XYZ file of C-alpha atoms in Angstrom:
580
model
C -13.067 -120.039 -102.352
C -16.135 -118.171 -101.539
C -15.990 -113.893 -102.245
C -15.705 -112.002 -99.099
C -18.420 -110.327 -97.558
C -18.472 -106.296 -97.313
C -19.286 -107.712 -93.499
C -16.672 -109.821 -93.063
C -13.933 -107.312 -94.220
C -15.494 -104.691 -92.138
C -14.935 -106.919 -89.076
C -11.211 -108.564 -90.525
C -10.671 -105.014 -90.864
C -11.672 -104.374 -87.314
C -9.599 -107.102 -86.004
C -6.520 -105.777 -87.662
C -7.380 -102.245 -86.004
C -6.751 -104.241 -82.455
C -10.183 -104.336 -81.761
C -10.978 -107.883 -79.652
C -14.722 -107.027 -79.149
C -17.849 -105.850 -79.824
C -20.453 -104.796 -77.674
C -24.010 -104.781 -78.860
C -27.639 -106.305 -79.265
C -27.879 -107.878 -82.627
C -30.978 -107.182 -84.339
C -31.604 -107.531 -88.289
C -29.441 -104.723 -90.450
C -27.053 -105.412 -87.828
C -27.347 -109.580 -88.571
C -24.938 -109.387 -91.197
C -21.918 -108.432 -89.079
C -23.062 -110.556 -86.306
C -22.909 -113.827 -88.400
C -19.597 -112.598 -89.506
C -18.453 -112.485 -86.109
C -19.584 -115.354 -85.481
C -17.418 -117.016 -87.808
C -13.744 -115.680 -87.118
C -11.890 -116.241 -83.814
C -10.550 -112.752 -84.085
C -13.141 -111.038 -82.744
C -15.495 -111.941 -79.815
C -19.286 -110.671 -80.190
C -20.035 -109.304 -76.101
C -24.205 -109.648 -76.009
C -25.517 -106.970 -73.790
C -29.121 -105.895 -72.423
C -28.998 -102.370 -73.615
C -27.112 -100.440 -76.387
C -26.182 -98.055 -73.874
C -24.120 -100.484 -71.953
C -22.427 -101.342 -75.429
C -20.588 -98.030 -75.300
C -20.052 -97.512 -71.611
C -18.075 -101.113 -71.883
C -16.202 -100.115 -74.809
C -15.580 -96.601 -73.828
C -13.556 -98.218 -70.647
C -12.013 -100.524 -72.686
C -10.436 -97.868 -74.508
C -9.540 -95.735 -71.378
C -7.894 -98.283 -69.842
C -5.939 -99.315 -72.814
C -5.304 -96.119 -74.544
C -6.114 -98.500 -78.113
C -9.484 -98.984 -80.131
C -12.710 -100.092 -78.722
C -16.009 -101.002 -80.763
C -19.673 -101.207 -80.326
C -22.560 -101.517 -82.321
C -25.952 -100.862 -82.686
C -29.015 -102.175 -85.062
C -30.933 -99.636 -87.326
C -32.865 -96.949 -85.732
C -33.670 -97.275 -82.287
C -30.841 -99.857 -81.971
C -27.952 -97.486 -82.877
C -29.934 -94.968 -81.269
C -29.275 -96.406 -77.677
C -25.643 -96.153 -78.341
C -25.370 -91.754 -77.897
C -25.626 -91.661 -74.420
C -22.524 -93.689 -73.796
C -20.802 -92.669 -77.299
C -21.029 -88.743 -75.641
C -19.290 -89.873 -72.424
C -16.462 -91.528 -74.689
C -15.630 -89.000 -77.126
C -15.792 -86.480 -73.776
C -13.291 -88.784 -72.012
C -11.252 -88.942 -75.599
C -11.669 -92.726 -75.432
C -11.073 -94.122 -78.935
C -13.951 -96.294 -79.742
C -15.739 -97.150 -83.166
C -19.191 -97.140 -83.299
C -20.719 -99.135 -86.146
C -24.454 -97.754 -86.384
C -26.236 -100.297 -89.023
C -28.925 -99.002 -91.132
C -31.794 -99.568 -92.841
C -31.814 -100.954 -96.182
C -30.170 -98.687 -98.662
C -32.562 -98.437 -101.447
C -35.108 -96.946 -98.531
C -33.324 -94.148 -97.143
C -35.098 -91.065 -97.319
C -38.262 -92.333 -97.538
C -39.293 -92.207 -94.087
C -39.209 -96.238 -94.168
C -40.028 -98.152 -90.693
C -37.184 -96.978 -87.549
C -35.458 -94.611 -90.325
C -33.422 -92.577 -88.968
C -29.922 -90.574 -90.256
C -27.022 -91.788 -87.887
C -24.381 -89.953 -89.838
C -26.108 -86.738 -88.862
C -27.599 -87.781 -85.581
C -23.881 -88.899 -83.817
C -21.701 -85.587 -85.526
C -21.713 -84.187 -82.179
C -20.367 -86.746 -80.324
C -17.758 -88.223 -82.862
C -14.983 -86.665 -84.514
C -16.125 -88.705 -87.381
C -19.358 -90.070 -89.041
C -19.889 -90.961 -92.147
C -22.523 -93.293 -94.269
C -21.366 -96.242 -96.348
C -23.341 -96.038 -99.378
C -21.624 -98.505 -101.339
C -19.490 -101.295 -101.262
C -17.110 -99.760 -102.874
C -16.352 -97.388 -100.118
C -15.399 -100.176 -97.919
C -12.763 -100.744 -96.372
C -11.784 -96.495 -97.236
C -14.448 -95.175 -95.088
C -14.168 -97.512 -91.995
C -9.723 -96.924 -92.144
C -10.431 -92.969 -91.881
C -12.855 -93.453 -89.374
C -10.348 -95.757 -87.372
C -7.533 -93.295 -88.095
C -10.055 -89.995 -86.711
C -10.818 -92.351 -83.354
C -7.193 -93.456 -83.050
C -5.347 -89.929 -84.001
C -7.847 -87.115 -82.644
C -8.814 -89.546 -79.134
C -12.738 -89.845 -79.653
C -15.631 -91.684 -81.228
C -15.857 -92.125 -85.025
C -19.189 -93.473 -86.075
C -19.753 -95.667 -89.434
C -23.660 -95.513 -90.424
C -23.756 -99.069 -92.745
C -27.007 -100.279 -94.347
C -27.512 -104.364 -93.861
C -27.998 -105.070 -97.196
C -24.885 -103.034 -98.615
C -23.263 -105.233 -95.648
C -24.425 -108.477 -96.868
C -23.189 -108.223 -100.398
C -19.439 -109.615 -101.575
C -16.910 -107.083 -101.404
C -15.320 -105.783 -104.658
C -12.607 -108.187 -106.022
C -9.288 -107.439 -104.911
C -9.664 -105.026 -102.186
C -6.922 -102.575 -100.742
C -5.243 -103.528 -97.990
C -4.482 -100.634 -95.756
C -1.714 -99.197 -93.187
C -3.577 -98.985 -90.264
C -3.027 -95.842 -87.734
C -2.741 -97.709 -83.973
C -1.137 -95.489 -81.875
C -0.298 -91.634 -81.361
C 3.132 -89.865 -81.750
C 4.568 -88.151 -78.747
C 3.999 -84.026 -79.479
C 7.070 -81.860 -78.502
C 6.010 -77.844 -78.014
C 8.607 -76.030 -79.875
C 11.760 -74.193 -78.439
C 9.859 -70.688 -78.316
C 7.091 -72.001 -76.271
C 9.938 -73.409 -73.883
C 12.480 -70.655 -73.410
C 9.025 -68.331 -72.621
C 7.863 -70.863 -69.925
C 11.177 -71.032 -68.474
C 11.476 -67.060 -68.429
C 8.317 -66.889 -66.468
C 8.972 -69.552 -64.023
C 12.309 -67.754 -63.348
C 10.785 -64.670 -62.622
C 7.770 -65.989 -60.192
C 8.568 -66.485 -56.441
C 5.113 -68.657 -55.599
C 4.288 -71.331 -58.457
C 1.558 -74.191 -58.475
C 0.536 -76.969 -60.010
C -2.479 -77.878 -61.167
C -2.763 -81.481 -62.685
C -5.109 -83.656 -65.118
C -5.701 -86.655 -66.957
C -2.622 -85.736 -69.377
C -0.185 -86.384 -66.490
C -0.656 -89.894 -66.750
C 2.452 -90.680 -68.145
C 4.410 -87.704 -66.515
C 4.422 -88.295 -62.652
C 8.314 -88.396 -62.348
C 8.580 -84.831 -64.112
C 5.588 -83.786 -62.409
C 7.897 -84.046 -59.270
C 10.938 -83.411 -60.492
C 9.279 -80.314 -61.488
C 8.056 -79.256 -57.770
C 10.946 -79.916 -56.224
C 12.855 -77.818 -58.580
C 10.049 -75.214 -58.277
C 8.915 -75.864 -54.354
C 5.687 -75.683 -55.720
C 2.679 -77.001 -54.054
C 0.641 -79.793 -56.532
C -3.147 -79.730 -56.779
C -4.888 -82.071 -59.171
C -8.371 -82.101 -60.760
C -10.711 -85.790 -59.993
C -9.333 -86.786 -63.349
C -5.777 -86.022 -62.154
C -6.068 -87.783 -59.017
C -5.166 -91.471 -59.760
C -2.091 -90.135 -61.433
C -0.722 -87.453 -59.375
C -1.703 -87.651 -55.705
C 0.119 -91.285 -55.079
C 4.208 -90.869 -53.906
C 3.832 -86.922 -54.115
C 5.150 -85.216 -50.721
C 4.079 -81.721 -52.345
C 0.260 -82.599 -52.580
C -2.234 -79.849 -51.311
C -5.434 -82.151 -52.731
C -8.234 -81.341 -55.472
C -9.982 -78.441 -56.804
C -13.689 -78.637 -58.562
C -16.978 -79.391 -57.117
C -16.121 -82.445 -55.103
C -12.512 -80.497 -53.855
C -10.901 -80.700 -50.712
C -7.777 -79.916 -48.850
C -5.600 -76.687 -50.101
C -5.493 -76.958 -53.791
C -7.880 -74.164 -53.927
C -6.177 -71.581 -52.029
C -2.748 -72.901 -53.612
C -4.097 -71.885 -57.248
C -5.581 -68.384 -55.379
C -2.128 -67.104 -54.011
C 0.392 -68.356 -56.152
C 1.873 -65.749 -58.709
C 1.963 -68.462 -61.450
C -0.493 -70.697 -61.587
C 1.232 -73.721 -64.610
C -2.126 -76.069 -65.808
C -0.664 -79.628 -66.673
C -2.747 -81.817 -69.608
C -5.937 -80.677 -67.791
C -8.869 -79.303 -69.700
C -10.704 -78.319 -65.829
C -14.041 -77.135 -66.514
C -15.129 -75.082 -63.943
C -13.871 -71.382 -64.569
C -15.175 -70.052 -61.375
C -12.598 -72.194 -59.194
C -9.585 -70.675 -61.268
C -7.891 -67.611 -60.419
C -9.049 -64.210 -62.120
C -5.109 -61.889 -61.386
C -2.568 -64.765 -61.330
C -0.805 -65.468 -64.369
C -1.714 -68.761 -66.151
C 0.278 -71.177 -68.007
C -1.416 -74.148 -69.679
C 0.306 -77.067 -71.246
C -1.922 -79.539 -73.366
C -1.481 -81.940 -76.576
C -4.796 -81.030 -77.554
C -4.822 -77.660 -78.812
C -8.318 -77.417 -78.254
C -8.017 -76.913 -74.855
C -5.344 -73.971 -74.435
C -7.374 -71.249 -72.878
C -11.253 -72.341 -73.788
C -11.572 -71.776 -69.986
C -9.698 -68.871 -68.600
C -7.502 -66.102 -70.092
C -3.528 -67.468 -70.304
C -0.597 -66.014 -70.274
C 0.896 -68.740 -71.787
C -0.170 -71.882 -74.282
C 2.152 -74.448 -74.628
C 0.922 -77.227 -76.926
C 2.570 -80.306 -76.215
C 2.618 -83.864 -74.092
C 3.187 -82.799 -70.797
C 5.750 -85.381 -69.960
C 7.752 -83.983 -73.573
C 7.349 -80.784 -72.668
C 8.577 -80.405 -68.611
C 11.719 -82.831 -70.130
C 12.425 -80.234 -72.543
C 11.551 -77.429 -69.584
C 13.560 -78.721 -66.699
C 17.393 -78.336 -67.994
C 16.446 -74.786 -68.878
C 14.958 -73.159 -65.534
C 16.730 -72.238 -62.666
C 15.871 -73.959 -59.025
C 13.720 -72.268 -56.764
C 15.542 -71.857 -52.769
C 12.500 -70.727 -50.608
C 10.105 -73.554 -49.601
C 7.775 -70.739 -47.835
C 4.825 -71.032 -50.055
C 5.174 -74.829 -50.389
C 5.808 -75.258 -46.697
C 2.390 -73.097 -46.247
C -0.104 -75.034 -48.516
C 0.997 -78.580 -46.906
C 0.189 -76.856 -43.858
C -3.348 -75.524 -44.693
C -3.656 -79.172 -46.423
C -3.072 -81.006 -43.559
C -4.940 -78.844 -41.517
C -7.806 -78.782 -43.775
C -8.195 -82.131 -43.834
C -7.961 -82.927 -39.880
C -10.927 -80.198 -39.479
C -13.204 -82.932 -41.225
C -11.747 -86.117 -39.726
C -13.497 -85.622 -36.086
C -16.893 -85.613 -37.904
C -16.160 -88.500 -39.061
C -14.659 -90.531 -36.987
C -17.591 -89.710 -34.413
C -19.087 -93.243 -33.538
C -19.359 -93.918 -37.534
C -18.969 -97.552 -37.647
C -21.520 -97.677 -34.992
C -24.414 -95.406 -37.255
C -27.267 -96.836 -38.791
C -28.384 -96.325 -41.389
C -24.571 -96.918 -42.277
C -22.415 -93.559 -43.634
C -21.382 -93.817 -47.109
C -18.361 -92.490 -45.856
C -17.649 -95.808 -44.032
C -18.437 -98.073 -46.953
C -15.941 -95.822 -48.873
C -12.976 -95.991 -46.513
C -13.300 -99.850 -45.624
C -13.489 -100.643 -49.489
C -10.491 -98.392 -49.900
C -8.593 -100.657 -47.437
C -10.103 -104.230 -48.790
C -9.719 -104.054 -52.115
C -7.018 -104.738 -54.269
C -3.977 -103.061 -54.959
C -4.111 -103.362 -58.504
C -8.179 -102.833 -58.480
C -10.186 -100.876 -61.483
C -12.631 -98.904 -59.888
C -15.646 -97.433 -62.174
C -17.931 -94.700 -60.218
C -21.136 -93.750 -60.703
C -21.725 -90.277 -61.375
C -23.157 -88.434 -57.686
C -22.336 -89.087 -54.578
C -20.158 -92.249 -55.497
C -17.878 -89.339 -57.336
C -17.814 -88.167 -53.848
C -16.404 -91.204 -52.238
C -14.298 -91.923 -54.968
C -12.767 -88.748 -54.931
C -12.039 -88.517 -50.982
C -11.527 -92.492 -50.020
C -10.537 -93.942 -53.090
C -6.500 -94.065 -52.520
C -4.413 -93.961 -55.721
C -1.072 -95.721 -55.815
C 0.579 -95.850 -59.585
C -1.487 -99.292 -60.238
C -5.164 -98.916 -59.540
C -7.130 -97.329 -62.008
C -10.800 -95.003 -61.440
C -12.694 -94.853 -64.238
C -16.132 -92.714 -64.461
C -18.199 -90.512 -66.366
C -16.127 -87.093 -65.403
C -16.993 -85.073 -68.039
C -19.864 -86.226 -69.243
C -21.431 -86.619 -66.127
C -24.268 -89.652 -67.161
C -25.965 -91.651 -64.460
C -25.625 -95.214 -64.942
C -21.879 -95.350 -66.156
C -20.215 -97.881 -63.815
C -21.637 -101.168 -64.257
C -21.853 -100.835 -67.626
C -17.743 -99.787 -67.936
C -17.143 -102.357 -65.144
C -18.392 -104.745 -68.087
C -15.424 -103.415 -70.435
C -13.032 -103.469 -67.920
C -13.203 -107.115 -66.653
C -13.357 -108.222 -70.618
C -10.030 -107.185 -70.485
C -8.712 -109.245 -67.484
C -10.565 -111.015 -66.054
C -8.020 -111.703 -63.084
C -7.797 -108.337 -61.999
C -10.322 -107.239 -59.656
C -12.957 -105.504 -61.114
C -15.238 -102.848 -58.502
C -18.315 -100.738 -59.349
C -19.324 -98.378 -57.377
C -22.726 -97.838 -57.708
C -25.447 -95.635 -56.726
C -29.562 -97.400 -56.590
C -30.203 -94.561 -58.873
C -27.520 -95.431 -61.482
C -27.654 -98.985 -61.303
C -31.657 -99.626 -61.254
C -31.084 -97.092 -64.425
C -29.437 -100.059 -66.580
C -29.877 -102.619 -64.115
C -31.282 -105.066 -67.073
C -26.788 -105.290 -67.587
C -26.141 -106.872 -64.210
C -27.361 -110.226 -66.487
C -24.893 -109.339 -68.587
C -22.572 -109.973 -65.600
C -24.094 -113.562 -64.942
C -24.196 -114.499 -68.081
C -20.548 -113.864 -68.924
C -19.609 -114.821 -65.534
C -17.605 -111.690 -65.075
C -16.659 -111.300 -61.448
C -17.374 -108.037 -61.210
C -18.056 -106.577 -57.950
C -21.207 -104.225 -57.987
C -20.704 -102.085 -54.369
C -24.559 -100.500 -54.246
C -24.607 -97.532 -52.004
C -28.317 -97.689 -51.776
C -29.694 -94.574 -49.956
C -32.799 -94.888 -51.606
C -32.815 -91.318 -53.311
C -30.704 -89.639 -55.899
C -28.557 -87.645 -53.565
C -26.496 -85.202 -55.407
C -29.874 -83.721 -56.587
C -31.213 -83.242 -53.363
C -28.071 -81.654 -52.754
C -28.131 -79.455 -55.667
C -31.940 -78.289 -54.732
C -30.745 -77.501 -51.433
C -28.149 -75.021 -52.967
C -30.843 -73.204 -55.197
C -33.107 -73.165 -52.032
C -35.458 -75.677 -53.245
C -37.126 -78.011 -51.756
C -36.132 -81.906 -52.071
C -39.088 -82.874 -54.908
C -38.752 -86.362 -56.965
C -35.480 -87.796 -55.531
C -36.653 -90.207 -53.151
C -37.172 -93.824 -54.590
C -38.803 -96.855 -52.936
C -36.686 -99.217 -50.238
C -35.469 -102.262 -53.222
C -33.910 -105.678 -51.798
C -31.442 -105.864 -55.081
C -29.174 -108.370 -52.843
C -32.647 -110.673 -53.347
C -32.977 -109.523 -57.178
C -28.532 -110.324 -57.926
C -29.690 -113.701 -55.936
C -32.469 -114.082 -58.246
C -30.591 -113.778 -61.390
C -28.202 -116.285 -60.153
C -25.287 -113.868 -58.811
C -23.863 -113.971 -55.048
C -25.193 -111.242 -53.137
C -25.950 -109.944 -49.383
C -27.494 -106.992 -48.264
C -25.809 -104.956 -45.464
C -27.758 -102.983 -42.905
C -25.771 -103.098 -39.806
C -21.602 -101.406 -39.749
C -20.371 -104.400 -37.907
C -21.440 -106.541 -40.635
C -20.078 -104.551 -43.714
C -16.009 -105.327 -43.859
C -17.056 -109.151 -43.474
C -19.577 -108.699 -46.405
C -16.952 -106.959 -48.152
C -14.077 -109.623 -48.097
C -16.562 -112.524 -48.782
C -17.393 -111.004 -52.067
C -14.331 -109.328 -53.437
C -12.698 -113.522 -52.982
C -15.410 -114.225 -54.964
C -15.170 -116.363 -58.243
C -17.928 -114.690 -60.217
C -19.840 -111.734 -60.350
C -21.552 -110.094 -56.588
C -23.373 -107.570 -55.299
C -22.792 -106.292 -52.278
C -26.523 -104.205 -51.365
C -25.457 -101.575 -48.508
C -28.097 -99.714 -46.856
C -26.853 -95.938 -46.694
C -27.431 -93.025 -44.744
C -29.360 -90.382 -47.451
C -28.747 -87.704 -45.467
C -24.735 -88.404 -45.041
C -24.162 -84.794 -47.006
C -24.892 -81.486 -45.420
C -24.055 -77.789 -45.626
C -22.147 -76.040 -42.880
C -24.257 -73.142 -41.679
C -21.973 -70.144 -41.870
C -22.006 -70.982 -45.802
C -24.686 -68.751 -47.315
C -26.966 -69.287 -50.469
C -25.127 -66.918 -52.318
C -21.537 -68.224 -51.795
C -22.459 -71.649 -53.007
C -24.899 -70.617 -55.834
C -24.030 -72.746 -58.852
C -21.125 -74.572 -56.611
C -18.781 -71.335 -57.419
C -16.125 -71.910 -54.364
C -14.456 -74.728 -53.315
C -16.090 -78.429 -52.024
C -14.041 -78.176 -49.667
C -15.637 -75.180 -47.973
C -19.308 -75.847 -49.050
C -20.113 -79.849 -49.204
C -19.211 -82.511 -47.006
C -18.486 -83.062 -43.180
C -17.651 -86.202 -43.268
C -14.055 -87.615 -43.612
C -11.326 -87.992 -46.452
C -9.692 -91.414 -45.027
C -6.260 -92.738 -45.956
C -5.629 -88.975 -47.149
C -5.113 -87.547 -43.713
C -2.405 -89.394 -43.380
C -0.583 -88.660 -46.596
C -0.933 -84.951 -45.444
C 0.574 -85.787 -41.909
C 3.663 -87.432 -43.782
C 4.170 -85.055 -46.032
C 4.417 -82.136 -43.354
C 7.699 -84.122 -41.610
C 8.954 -83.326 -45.272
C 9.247 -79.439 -43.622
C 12.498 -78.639 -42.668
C 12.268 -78.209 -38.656
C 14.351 -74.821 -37.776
């Protein structure tokens, strides 16, 4: 029986991991683990355009799974391409392994042709990365950097030269307990009594919600009814907090809207759920501040607490709840839902002004009627801009869909390429990027990667023909617009080209039609939709000043265009007020 590759073990090893793909462009150090792919049914090799791409996909995949996700990269300039999307992964603590091959061993450090030093260049965007150096290191090196991906919920990075991956593996390897999942994290009794002691003694409580409430939404709301506390949410929060929650005032941050602002202003306690929200200026400066969080990272890197409780959020409110005692007075609550709704009917006439009749078509439009047509169970991946925009105000969440983007790291170019992860995964589930022509002419070289997989994916192009958050962002610092205009493209006639269904949209009347016709779809579409650039404005009595560096709320600064299906959550939740 033939000896074992150091190759093929790194790849069984893989397999064992969970791992059912890898994303990359072979090219020769990486050759080696290709071929070895090639030859096991474990593992399927996932050929994209750009190395960039690689990591966007697998960065998804491991968001939407919560398990390992791997990508890979050729020497040099190959792993090179991989940082971009490796950054937004370890930012969105998506597990992923990055293998970054290398040059032949016996050259490093000689500046040998596309040298580079991947375990160096990758340490900040990895909690782990390490160079194989010898075959004997295998499979040690590659099960700690599985267990640092898997445990800490980031990017490890294995730097592995071709040649040290083409020789046989030492005889009678280890074979190693693999770390696959994480433990729940309980805070510990002190941490509780003290939370429940300051709950008792606050009469106006909110709160504020992230991406570590995804498992929590029934003690979320146990929580605010027990509290009649108002709940705001952060973008990441959003698809797990705002569906089935009468107590919703909306979301804080640059793209924010409704009452969660003023609801973390004029509370007395302010209690931060499994969010790590990055924008100190939208936080309150003499309220007192709990945070909960499993990463202890996070407790108070962004404002001064009262309080850090490190823990789950959904172990630590189930530990919390028996011990405080219920709040009678819905005042405060009864307030913010009003200031909500009314917040959030003040923008609704703008929109609703003859917008299915405007041409070039609002963006706002596209948003809404996307919202309505596409599937309950849809993944949605967002381009970072105005797409967050949309996303954030149109997209509705309901327990089942799923919004993935580039939130923290904030890359153009993010949602095709995670589209491409997501779909891997099922491809019966309907699959929707929303892209900007900015981001997707960025990597646009992946929409083959679409054809050629035959991944019905559905690329939504909001194609204003300029990069519109920046003109936005010059506007603010009194600039201005300079660079962000790009020429008119027909990419309906380019996805046609490369042998994908597409249409182009121009007129409103013709856009739901469009929109049906390609999410029934078999294969992979584009749907081309000519926007309005100049859909986003300032209100007048805002000055300069105020909205310098987006320091206040969205809500008060940004848009005046609509927030669809939301209105009418608000509406309902205000008959939840108790009529005198």
């Amino acid at each position: 029986m033939p000896k074992q590759t150091v190759a093929e073990q790194f790849v069984d090893t893989l397999a064992r991991s969970g791992v059912r793909r890898l994303y990359g462009v072979v090219g020769d150090s990486l050759n080696p683990i290709v071929d070895a792919v090639r030859r096991t049914s474990a593992i399927d090799w996932v050929q994209v355009r750009h190395e960039e791409a690689a990591a966007f996909a697998a960065g998804a995949e491991a968001q939407l799974t919560g398990t390992l996700a791997a990508c890979a990269g050729s020497c040099g300039p190959g792993n090179l391409h991989l940082i971009n999307g490796l950054f937004d992964a370890h930012r969105s603590m998506a597990p992923v392994l990055a293998l970054a091959s290398h040059i032949p061993s016996s050259e490093i450090g000689t500046s040998y042709f596309q040298e580079t030093h991947p375990e160096r260049l990758f340490t900040e965007c990895s909690h782990y990365s390490e160079l194989i150096s010898t075959e004997q290191q295998m499979p040690r090196v590659l099960q700690t950097a599985i267990q640092h991906a898997v445990g800490r919920q980031g990017v490890s990075v294995v730097a592995l030269p071709g040649d040290i991956a083409a020789r046989p593996a030492p005889e009678s390897p280890e074979e190693h307990a693999l770390v696959t999942s994480r433990p729940r994290v309980r805070p510990g009794d002190a941490e509780i009594e003290a939370l429940a002691r300051m709950i008792d003694k606050a009469e106006k409580i909110t709160l504020f919600c992230g991406r570590g409430t995804a498992d929590a939404h029934q003690e979320v709301m146990h929580l605010a009814e027990l509290l009649k506390s108002p709940v705001g949410h952060a973008l990441r929060g959003k698809e797990w907090i705002q569906y089935d929650n009468p107590y919703d005032v909306g979301m804080s941050g640059l793209l924010g809207y409704g009452a969660a602002y003023e609801a973390t202003q004029e509370c007395d306690l302010i209690i931060l759920l499994g969010t790590d929200f990055p924008y100190p200026g939208f936080l309150p400066k003499n309220n007192h501040i709990v945070q909960v969080d499993v990463r202890a990272e996070h407790l108070g890197r962004r404002s001064q607490l009262d309080l850090a409780v490190w823990g789950d959020v959904r172990e630590t409110l189930r530990e919390l709840i028996p011990r405080i005692q219920p709040k009678t007075s819905r005042r405060f609550l009864d307030r913010m839902l009003k200031k909500h709704a009314d917040a959030l009917e003040g923008v609704v006439k703008a929109y609703t002004r003859k917008v299915d009749k405007h041409v070039p078509i609002h963006p706002e439009y596209v948003a809404s009627i996307l919202d309505e047509e596409a599937a309950e169970n849809a993944v949605f991946t967002v381009d970072t801009g105005m797409c967050n925009v949309w996303a954030a105000r149109y997209l509705t969440p309901n327990g089942r869909r799923r919004v993935i983007g580039s939130f923290s790291h904030g890359s153009m170019a993010n949602a095709m390429p995670q589209a491409i992860g997501a779909q891997f995964l099922d491809r019966d589930r309907q699959v929707v990027s929303m892209s900007g022509d900015g981001g997707f002419s960025m990597l646009m070289g992946d929409f083959l990667t679409l054809v050629q997989y035959d991944l019905p994916v559905k690329v939504v192009l909001f194609n204003n023909s300029s990069l519109g958050m920046v003109d936005l962002e010059m506007m603010v610092d009194g600039m201005p617009s300079y660079g962000t205009s790009t020429p008119s493209t027909d990419y309906a006639a380019m996805a046609r080209a490369a042998g994908a269904h597409a249409v182009r949209v121009d007129k409103p009347k013709h856009l739901r039609g469009a929109l049906r016709d390609a999410l029934k779809h078999k294969g992979p579409a584009l749907i081309d939709i000519v926007t309005d650039p100049n859909a986003l404005s300032l209100p007048p009595k805002i000055t300069r000043e105020q909205i310098s560096g987006f320091a206040l709320s969205a809500s008060k600064t940004v848009l005046d265009g609509g927030v669809g299906r939301m209105v009418q959550m608000a509406r309902s939740n205000l008959r939840n007020i108790p009529r005198p």
